[in-house]
PDB file of C-alpha atoms in Angstrom:
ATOM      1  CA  UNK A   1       4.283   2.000  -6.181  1.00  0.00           C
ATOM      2  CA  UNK A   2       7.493   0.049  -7.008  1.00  0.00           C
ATOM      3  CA  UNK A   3       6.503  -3.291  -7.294  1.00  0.00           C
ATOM      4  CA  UNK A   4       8.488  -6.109  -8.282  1.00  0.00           C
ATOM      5  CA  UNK A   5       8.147  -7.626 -11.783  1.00  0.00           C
ATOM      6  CA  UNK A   6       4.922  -9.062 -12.497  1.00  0.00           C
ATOM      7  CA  UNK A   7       3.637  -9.720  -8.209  1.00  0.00           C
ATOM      8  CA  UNK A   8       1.723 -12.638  -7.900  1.00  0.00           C
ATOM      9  CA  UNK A   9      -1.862 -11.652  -6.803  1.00  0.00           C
ATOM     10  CA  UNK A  10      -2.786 -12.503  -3.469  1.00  0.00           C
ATOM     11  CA  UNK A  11      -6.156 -15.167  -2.843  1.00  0.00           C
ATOM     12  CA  UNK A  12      -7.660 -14.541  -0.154  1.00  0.00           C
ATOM     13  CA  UNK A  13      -5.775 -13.204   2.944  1.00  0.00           C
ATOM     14  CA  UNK A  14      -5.052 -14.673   6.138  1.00  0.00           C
ATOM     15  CA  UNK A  15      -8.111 -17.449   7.667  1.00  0.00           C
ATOM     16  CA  UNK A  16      -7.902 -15.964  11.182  1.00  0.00           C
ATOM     17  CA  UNK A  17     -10.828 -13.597  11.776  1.00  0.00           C
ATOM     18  CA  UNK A  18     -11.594 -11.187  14.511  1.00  0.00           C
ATOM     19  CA  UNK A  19     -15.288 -12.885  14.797  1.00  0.00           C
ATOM     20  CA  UNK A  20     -14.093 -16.185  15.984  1.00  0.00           C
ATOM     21  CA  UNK A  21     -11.736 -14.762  18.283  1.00  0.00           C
ATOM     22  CA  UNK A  22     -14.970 -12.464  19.441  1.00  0.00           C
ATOM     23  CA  UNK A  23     -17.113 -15.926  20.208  1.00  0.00           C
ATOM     24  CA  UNK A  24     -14.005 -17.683  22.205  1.00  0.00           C
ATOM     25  CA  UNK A  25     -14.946 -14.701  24.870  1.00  0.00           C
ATOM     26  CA  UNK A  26     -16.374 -15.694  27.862  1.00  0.00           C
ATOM     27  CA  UNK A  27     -20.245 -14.201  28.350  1.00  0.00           C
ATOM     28  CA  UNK A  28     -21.120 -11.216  30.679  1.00  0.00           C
ATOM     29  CA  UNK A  29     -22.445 -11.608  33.577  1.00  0.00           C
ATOM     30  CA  UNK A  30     -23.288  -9.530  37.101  1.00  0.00           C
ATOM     31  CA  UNK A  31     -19.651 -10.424  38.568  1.00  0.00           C
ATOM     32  CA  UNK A  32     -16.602  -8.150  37.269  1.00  0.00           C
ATOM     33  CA  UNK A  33     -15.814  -9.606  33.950  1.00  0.00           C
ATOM     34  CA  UNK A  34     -12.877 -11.279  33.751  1.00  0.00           C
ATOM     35  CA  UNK A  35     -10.185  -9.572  31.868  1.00  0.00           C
ATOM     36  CA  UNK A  36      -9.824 -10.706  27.840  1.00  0.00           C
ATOM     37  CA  UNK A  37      -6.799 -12.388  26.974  1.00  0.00           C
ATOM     38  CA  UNK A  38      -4.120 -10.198  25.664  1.00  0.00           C
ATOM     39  CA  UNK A  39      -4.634 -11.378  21.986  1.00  0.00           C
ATOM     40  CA  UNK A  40      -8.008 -11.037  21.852  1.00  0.00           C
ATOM     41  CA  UNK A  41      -8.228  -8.075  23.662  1.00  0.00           C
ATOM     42  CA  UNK A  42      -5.579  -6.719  20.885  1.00  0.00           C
ATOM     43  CA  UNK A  43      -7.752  -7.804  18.178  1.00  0.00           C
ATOM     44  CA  UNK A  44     -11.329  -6.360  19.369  1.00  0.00           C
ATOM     45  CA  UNK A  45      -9.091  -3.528  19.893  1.00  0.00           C
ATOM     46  CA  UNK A  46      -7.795  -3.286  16.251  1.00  0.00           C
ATOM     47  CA  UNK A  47      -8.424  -0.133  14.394  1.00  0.00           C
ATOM     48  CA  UNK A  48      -9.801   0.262  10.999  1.00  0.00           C
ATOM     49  CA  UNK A  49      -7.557   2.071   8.177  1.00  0.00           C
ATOM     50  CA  UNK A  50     -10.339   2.340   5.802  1.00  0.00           C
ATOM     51  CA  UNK A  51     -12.426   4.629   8.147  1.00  0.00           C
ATOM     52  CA  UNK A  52     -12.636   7.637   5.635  1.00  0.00           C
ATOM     53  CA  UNK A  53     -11.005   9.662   7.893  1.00  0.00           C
ATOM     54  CA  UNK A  54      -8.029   7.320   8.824  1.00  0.00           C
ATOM     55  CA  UNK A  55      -7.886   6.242   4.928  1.00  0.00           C
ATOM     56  CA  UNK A  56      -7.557   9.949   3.734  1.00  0.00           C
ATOM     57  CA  UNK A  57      -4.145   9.930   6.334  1.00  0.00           C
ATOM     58  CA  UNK A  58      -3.159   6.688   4.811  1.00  0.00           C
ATOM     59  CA  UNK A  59      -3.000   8.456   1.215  1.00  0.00           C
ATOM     60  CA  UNK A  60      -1.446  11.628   2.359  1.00  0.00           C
ATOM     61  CA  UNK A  61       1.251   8.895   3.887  1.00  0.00           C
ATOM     62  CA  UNK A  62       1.909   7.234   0.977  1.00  0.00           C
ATOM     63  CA  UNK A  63       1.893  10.142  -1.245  1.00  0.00           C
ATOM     64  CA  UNK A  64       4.994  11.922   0.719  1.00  0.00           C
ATOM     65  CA  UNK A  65       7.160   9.303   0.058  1.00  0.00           C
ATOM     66  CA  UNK A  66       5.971   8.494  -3.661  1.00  0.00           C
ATOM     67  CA  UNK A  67       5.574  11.840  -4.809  1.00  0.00           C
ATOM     68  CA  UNK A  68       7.146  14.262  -2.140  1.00  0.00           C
ATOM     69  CA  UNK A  69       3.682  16.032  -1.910  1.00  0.00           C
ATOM     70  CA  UNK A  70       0.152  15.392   0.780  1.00  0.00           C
ATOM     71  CA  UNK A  71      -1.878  16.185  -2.506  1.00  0.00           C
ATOM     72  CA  UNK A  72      -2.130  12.553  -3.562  1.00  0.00           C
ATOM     73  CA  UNK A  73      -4.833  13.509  -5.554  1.00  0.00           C
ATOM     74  CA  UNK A  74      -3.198  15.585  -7.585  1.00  0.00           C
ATOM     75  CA  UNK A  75      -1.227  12.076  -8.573  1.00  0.00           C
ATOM     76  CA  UNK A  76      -3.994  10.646 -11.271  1.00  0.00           C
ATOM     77  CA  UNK A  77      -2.398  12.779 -13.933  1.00  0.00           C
ATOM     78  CA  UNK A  78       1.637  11.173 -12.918  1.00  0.00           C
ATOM     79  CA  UNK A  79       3.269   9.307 -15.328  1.00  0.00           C
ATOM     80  CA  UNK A  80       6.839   8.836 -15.469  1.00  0.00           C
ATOM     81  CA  UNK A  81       9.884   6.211 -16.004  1.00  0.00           C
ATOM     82  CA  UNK A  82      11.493   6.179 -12.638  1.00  0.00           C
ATOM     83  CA  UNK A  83      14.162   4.036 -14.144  1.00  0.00           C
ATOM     84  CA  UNK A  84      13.758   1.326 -12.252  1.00  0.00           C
ATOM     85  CA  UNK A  85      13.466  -1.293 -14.553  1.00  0.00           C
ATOM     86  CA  UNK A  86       9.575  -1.015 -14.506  1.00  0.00           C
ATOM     87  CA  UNK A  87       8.927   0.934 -17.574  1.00  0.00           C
ATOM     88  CA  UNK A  88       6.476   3.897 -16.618  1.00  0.00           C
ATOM     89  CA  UNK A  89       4.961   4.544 -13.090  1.00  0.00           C
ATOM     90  CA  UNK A  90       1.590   6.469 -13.191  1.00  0.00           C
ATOM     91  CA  UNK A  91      -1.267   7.487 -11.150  1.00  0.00           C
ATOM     92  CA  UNK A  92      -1.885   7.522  -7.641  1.00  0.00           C
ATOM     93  CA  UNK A  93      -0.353   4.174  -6.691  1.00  0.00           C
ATOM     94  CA  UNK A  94       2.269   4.179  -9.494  1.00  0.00           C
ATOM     95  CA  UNK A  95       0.571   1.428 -11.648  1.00  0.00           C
ATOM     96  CA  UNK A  96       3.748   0.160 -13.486  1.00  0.00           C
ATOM     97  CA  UNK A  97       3.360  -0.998 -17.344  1.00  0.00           C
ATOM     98  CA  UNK A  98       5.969  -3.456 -16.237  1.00  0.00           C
ATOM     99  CA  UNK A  99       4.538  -5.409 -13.737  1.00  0.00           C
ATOM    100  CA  UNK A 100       0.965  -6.130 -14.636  1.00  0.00           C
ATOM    101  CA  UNK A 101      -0.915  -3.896 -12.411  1.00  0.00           C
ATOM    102  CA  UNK A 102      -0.911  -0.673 -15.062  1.00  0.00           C
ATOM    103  CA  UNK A 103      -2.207  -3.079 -17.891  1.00  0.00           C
ATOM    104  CA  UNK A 104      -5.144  -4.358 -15.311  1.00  0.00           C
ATOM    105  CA  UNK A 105      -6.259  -0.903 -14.513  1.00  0.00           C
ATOM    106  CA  UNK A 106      -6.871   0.245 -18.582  1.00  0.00           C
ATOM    107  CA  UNK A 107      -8.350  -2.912 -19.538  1.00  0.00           C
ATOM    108  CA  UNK A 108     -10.692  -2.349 -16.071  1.00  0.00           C
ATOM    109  CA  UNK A 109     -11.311   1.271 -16.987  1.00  0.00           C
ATOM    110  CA  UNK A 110     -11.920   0.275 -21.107  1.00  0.00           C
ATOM    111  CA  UNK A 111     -14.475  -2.081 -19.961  1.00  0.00           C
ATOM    112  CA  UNK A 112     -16.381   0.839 -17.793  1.00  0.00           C
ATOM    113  CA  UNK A 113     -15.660   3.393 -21.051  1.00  0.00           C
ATOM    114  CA  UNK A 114     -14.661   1.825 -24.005  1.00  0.00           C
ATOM    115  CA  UNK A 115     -13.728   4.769 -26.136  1.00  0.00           C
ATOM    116  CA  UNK A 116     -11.783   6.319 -23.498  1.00  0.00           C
ATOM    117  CA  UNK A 117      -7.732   7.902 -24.594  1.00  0.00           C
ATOM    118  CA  UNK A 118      -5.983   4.430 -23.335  1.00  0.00           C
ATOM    119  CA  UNK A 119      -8.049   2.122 -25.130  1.00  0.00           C
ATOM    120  CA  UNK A 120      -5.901   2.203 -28.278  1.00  0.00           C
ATOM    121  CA  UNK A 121      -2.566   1.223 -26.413  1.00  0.00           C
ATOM    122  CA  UNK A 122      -4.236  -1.620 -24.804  1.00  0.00           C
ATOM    123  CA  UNK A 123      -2.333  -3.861 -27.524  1.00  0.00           C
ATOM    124  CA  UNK A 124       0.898  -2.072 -26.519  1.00  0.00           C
ATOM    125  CA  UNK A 125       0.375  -2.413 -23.388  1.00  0.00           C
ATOM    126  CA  UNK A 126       0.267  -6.341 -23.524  1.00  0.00           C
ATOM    127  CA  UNK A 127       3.477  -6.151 -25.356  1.00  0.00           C
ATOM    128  CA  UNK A 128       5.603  -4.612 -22.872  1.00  0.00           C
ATOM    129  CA  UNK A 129       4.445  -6.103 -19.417  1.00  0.00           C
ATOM    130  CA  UNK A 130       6.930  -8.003 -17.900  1.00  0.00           C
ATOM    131  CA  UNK A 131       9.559  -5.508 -19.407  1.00  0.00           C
ATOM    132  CA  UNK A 132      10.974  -1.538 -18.981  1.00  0.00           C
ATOM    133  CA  UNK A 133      10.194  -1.275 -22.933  1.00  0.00           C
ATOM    134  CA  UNK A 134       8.076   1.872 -23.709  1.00  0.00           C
ATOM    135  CA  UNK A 135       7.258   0.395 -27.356  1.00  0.00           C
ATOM    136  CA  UNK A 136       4.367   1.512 -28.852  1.00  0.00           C
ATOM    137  CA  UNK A 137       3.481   3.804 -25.955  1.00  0.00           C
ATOM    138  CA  UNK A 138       5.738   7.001 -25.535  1.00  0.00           C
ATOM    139  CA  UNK A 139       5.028  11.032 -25.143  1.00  0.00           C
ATOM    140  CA  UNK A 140       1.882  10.471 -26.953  1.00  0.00           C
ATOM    141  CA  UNK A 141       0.606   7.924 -24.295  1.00  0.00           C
ATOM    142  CA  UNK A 142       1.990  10.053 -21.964  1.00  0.00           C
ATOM    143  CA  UNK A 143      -0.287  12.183 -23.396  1.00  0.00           C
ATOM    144  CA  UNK A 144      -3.513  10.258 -23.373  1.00  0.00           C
ATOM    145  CA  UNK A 145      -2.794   9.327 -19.816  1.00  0.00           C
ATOM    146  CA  UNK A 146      -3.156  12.727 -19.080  1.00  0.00           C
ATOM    147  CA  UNK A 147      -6.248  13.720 -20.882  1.00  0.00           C
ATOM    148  CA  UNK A 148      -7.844  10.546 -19.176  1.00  0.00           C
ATOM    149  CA  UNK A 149      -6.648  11.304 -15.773  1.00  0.00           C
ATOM    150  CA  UNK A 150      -9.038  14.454 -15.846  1.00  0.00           C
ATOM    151  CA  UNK A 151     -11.942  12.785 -15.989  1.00  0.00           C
ATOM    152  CA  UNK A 152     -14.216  11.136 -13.249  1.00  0.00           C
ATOM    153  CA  UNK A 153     -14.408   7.644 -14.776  1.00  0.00           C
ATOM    154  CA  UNK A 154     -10.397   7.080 -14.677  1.00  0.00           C
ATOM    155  CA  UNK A 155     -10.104   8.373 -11.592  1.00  0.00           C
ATOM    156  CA  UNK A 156     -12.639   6.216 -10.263  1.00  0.00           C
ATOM    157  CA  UNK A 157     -10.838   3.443 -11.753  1.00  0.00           C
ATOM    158  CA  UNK A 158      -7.835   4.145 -10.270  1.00  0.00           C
ATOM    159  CA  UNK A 159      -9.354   4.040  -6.747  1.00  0.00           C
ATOM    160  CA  UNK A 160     -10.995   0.745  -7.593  1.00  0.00           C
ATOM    161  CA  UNK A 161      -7.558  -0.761  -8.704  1.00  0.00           C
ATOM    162  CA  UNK A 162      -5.736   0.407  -6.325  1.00  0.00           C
ATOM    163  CA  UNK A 163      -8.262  -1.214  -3.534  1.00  0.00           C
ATOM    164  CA  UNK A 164      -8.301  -4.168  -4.786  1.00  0.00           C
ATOM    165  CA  UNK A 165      -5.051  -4.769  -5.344  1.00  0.00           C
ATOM    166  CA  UNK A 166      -3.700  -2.862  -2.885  1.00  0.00           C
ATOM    167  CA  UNK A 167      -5.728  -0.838  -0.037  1.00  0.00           C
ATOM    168  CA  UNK A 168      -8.223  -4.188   0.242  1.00  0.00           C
ATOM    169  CA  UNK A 169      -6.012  -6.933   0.909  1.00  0.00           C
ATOM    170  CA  UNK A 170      -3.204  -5.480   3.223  1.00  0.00           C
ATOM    171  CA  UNK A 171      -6.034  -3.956   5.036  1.00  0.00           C
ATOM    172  CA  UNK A 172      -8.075  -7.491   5.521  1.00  0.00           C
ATOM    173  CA  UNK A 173      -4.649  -8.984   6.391  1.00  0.00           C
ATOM    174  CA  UNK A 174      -3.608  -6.568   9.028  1.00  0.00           C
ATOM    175  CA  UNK A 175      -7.027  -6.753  10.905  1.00  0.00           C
ATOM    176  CA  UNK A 176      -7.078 -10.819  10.508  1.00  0.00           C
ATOM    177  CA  UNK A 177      -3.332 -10.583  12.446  1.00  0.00           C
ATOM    178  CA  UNK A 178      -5.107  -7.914  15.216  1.00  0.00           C
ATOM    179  CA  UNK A 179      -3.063  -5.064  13.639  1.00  0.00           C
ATOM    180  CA  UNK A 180      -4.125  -1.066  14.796  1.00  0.00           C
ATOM    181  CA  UNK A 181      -4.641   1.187  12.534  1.00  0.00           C
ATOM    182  CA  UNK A 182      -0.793   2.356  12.187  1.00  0.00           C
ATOM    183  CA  UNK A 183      -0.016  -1.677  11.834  1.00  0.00           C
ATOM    184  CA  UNK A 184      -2.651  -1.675   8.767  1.00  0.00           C
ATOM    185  CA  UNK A 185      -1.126   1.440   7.249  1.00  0.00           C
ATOM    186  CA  UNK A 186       2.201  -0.169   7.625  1.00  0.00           C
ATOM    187  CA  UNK A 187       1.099  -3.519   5.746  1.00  0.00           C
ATOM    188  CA  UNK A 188      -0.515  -1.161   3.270  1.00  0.00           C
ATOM    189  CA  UNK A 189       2.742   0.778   2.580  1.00  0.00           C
ATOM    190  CA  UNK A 190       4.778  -2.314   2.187  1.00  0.00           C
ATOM    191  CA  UNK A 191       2.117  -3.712  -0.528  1.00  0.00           C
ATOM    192  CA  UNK A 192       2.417  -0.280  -2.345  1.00  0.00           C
ATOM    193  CA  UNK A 193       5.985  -0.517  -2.572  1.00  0.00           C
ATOM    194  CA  UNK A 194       6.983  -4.403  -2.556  1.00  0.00           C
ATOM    195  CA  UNK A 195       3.629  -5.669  -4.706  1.00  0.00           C
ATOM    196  CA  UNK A 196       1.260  -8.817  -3.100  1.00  0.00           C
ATOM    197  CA  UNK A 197       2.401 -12.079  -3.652  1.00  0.00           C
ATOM    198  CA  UNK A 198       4.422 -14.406  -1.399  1.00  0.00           C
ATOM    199  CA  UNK A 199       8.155 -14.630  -2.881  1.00  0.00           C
ATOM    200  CA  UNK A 200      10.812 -13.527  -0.367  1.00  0.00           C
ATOM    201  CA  UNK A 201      11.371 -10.170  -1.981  1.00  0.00           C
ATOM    202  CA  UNK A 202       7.023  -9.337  -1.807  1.00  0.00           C
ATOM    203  CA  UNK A 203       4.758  -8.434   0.782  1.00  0.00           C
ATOM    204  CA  UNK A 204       3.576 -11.934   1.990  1.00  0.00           C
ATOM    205  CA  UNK A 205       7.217 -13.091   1.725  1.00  0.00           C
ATOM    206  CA  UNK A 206       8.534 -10.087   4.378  1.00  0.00           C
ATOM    207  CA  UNK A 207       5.500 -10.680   6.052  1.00  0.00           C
ATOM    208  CA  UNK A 208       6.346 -14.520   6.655  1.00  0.00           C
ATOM    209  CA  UNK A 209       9.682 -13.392   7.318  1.00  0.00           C
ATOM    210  CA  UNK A 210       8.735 -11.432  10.382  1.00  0.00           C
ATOM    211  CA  UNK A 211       6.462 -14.322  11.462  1.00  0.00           C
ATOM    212  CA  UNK A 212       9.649 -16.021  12.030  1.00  0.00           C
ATOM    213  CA  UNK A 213      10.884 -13.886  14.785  1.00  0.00           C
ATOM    214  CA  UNK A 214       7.524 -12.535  16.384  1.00  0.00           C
ATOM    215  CA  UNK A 215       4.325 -13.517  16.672  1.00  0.00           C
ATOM    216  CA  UNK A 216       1.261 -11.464  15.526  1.00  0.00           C
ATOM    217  CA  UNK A 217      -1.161  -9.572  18.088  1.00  0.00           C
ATOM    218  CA  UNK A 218      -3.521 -12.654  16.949  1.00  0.00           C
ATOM    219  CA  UNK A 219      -1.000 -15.370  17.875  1.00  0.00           C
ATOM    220  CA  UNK A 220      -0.870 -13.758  20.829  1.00  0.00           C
ATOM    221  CA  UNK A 221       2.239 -11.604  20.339  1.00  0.00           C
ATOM    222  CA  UNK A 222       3.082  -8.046  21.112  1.00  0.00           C
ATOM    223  CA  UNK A 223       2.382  -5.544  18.628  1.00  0.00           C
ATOM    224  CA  UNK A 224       5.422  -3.373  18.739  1.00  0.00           C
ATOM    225  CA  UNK A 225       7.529  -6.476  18.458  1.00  0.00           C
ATOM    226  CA  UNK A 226       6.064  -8.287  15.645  1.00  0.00           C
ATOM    227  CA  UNK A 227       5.623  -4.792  13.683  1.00  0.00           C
ATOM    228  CA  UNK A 228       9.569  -4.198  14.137  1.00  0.00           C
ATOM    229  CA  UNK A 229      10.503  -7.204  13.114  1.00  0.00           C
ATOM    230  CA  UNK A 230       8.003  -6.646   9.985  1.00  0.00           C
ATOM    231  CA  UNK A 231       9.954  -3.105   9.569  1.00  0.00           C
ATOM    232  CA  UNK A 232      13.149  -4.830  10.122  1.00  0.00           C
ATOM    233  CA  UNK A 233      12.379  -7.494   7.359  1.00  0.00           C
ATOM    234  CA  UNK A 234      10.971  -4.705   5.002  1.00  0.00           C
ATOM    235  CA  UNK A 235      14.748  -2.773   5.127  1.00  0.00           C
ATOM    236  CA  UNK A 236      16.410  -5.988   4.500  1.00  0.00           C
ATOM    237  CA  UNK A 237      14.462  -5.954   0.903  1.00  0.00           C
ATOM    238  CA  UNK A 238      14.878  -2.094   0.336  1.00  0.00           C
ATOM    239  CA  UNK A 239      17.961  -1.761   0.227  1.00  0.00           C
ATOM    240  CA  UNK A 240      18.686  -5.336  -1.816  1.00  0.00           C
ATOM    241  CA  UNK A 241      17.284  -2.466  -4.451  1.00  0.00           C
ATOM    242  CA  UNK A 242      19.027   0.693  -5.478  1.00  0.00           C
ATOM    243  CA  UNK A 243      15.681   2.870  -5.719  1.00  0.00           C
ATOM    244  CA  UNK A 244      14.712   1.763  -2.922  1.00  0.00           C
ATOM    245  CA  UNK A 245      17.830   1.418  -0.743  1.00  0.00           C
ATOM    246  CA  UNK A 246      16.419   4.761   1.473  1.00  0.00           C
ATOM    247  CA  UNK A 247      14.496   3.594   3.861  1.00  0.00           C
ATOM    248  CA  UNK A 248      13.443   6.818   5.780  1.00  0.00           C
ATOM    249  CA  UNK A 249       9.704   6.008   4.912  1.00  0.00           C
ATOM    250  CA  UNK A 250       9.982   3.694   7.757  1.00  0.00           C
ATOM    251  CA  UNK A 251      12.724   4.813   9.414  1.00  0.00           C
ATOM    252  CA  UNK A 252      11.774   8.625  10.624  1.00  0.00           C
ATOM    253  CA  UNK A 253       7.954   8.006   9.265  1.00  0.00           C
ATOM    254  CA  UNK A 254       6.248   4.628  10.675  1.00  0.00           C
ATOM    255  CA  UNK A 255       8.734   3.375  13.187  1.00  0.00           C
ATOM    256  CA  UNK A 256       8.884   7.027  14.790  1.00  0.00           C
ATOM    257  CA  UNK A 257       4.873   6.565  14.980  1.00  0.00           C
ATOM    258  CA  UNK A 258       5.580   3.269  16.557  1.00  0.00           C
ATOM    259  CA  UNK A 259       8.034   4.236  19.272  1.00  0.00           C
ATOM    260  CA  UNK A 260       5.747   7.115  19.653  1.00  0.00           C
ATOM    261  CA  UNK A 261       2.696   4.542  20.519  1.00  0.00           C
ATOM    262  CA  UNK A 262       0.437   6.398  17.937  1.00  0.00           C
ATOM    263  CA  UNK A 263      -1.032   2.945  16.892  1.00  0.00           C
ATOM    264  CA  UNK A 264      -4.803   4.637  16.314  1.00  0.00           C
ATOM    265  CA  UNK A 265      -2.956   7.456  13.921  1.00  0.00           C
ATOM    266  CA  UNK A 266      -4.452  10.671  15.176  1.00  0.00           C
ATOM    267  CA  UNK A 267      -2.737  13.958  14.381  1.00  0.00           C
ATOM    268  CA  UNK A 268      -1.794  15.856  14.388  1.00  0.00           C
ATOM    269  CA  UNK A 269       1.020  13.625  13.087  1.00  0.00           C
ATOM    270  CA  UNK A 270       4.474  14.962  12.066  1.00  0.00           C
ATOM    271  CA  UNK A 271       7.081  13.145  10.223  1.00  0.00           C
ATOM    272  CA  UNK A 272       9.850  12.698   7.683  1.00  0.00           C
ATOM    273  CA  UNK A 273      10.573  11.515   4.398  1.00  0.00           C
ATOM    274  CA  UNK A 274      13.750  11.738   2.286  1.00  0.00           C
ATOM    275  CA  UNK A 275      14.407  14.883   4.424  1.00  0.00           C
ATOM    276  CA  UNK A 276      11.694  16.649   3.547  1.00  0.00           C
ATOM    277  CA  UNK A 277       9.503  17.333   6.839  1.00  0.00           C
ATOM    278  CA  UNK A 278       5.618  16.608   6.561  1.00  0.00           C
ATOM    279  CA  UNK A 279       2.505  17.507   9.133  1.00  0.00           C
ATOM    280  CA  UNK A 280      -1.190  16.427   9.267  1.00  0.00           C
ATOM    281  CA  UNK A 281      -3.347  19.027  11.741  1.00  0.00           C
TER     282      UNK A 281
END
């Protein structure tokens, strides 16, 4: 949700591919097959966070630590300044009117509805990207983000922005390194937070940073190493920031998932997050 000013949009993500590892296997036959290699066997064995089921968990996730609540739906209506040098954060993945991704979503959602609330502020919105200015906007955007934010269409848009921004791409990238399922949900988290792009202080950049002292399950690396030096990298940048110097959303949330070897992330699943203790039955 906190992205750094204006994240440089991620191409495409990662060339490796679980298919070609798939065709490097050797064939069946009648003997005992020989056992796959342990990076390919990681790989075929790679979950899949946007299973409805395991994608619902990944929202919940994300919502405790954005919004202190498992309602994340409830979140399409939010729209605050954080004061964090952003201007406002709103909606269910904290689009920012600082950083790009808010203004992408209302020009996304005028083109579906043109005479929808946000329309008008469109201008305004061009105005103050890049900044934490909330000219031309105010309570009585504020206002018209909330009267949108009941109605189908913008929340529809809102789930389309934040997958392909967001959701999409870390998701692609994590099963193109042989992530699980809990190594997905941990690129995804780091996206929401640290925005796409590949400076030092963004998700590509920590992710290159960790690719520095481990290997990925696709190189042929452990998983549990390479996603605690990914962690480790991710706490370096968090606390560089005041608002985001707590790092318990890794810290007694994914790494206690990790040491606890729940790499598939079936409940139920219990963790914490500022404090505040969470479940999923």
């Amino acid at each position: 949700m906190s992205k750094k000013l204006r994240p440089v949009l991620i191409g495409t993500l990662g060339a490796a591919s679980v298919a070609a590892l798939v065709i490097t296997t050797p064939a069946f036959s009648s003997a005992a097959p020989a056992p796959l290699a342990p990076a390919v066997a990681s790989v075929l064995a790679a979950g899949d966070l946007a299973a409805p089921a395991k994608k619902e968990i990944a929202m919940k996730l994300v919502s405790s630590a954005e919004n202190s609540s498992l309602d994340w739906k409830a979140q399409y209506k939010y729209i605050e300044d954080i004061g964090d040098g952003r201007g406002y954060t709103a909606g269910i993945i904290g689009f920012c009117s600082g950083t790009g991704d808010m203004l992408e979503l209302v020009e996304a959602y005028t083109n579906s509805v043109p005479g929808n609330p946000l329309a008008k502020y469109l201008p305004a919105l061009r105005k103050v990207n890049g900044t934490d200015s909330h000219a031309g906007l105010g309570s009585a955007f504020e206002s018209a983000w909330k009267q949108a934010a009941a109605t189908t269409a913008f929340q529809t848009a809102q789930n389309n922005e934040r997958d392909r921004v967001y959701f999409n791409p870390s998701v692609n990238q994590g099963k193109s390194d042989g992530l699980s399922t809990l190594g997905q949900f941990i690129y995804y988290d780091a996206i929401v937070m640290h925005g796409p792009g590949e400076s030092s202080d963004s998700f590509g950049g920590i992710r290159k940073t960790a690719m520095k002292k481990a290997k990925t399950p696709a190189q042929g690396g452990n998983e549990t190493t390479y996603l605690k030096a990914f962690l480790d990298a991710r706490k370096v940048i968090m606390k560089q920031e005041e608002a985001h110097a707590d790092t318990s959303r890794v810290d007694t949330a994914q790494l206690k998932f990790l040491n606890e070897g729940n790499f598939d992330l079936h409940t139920p699943l219990k963790w914490k997050v500022y404090g505040d203790s969470y479940t999923i039955n």
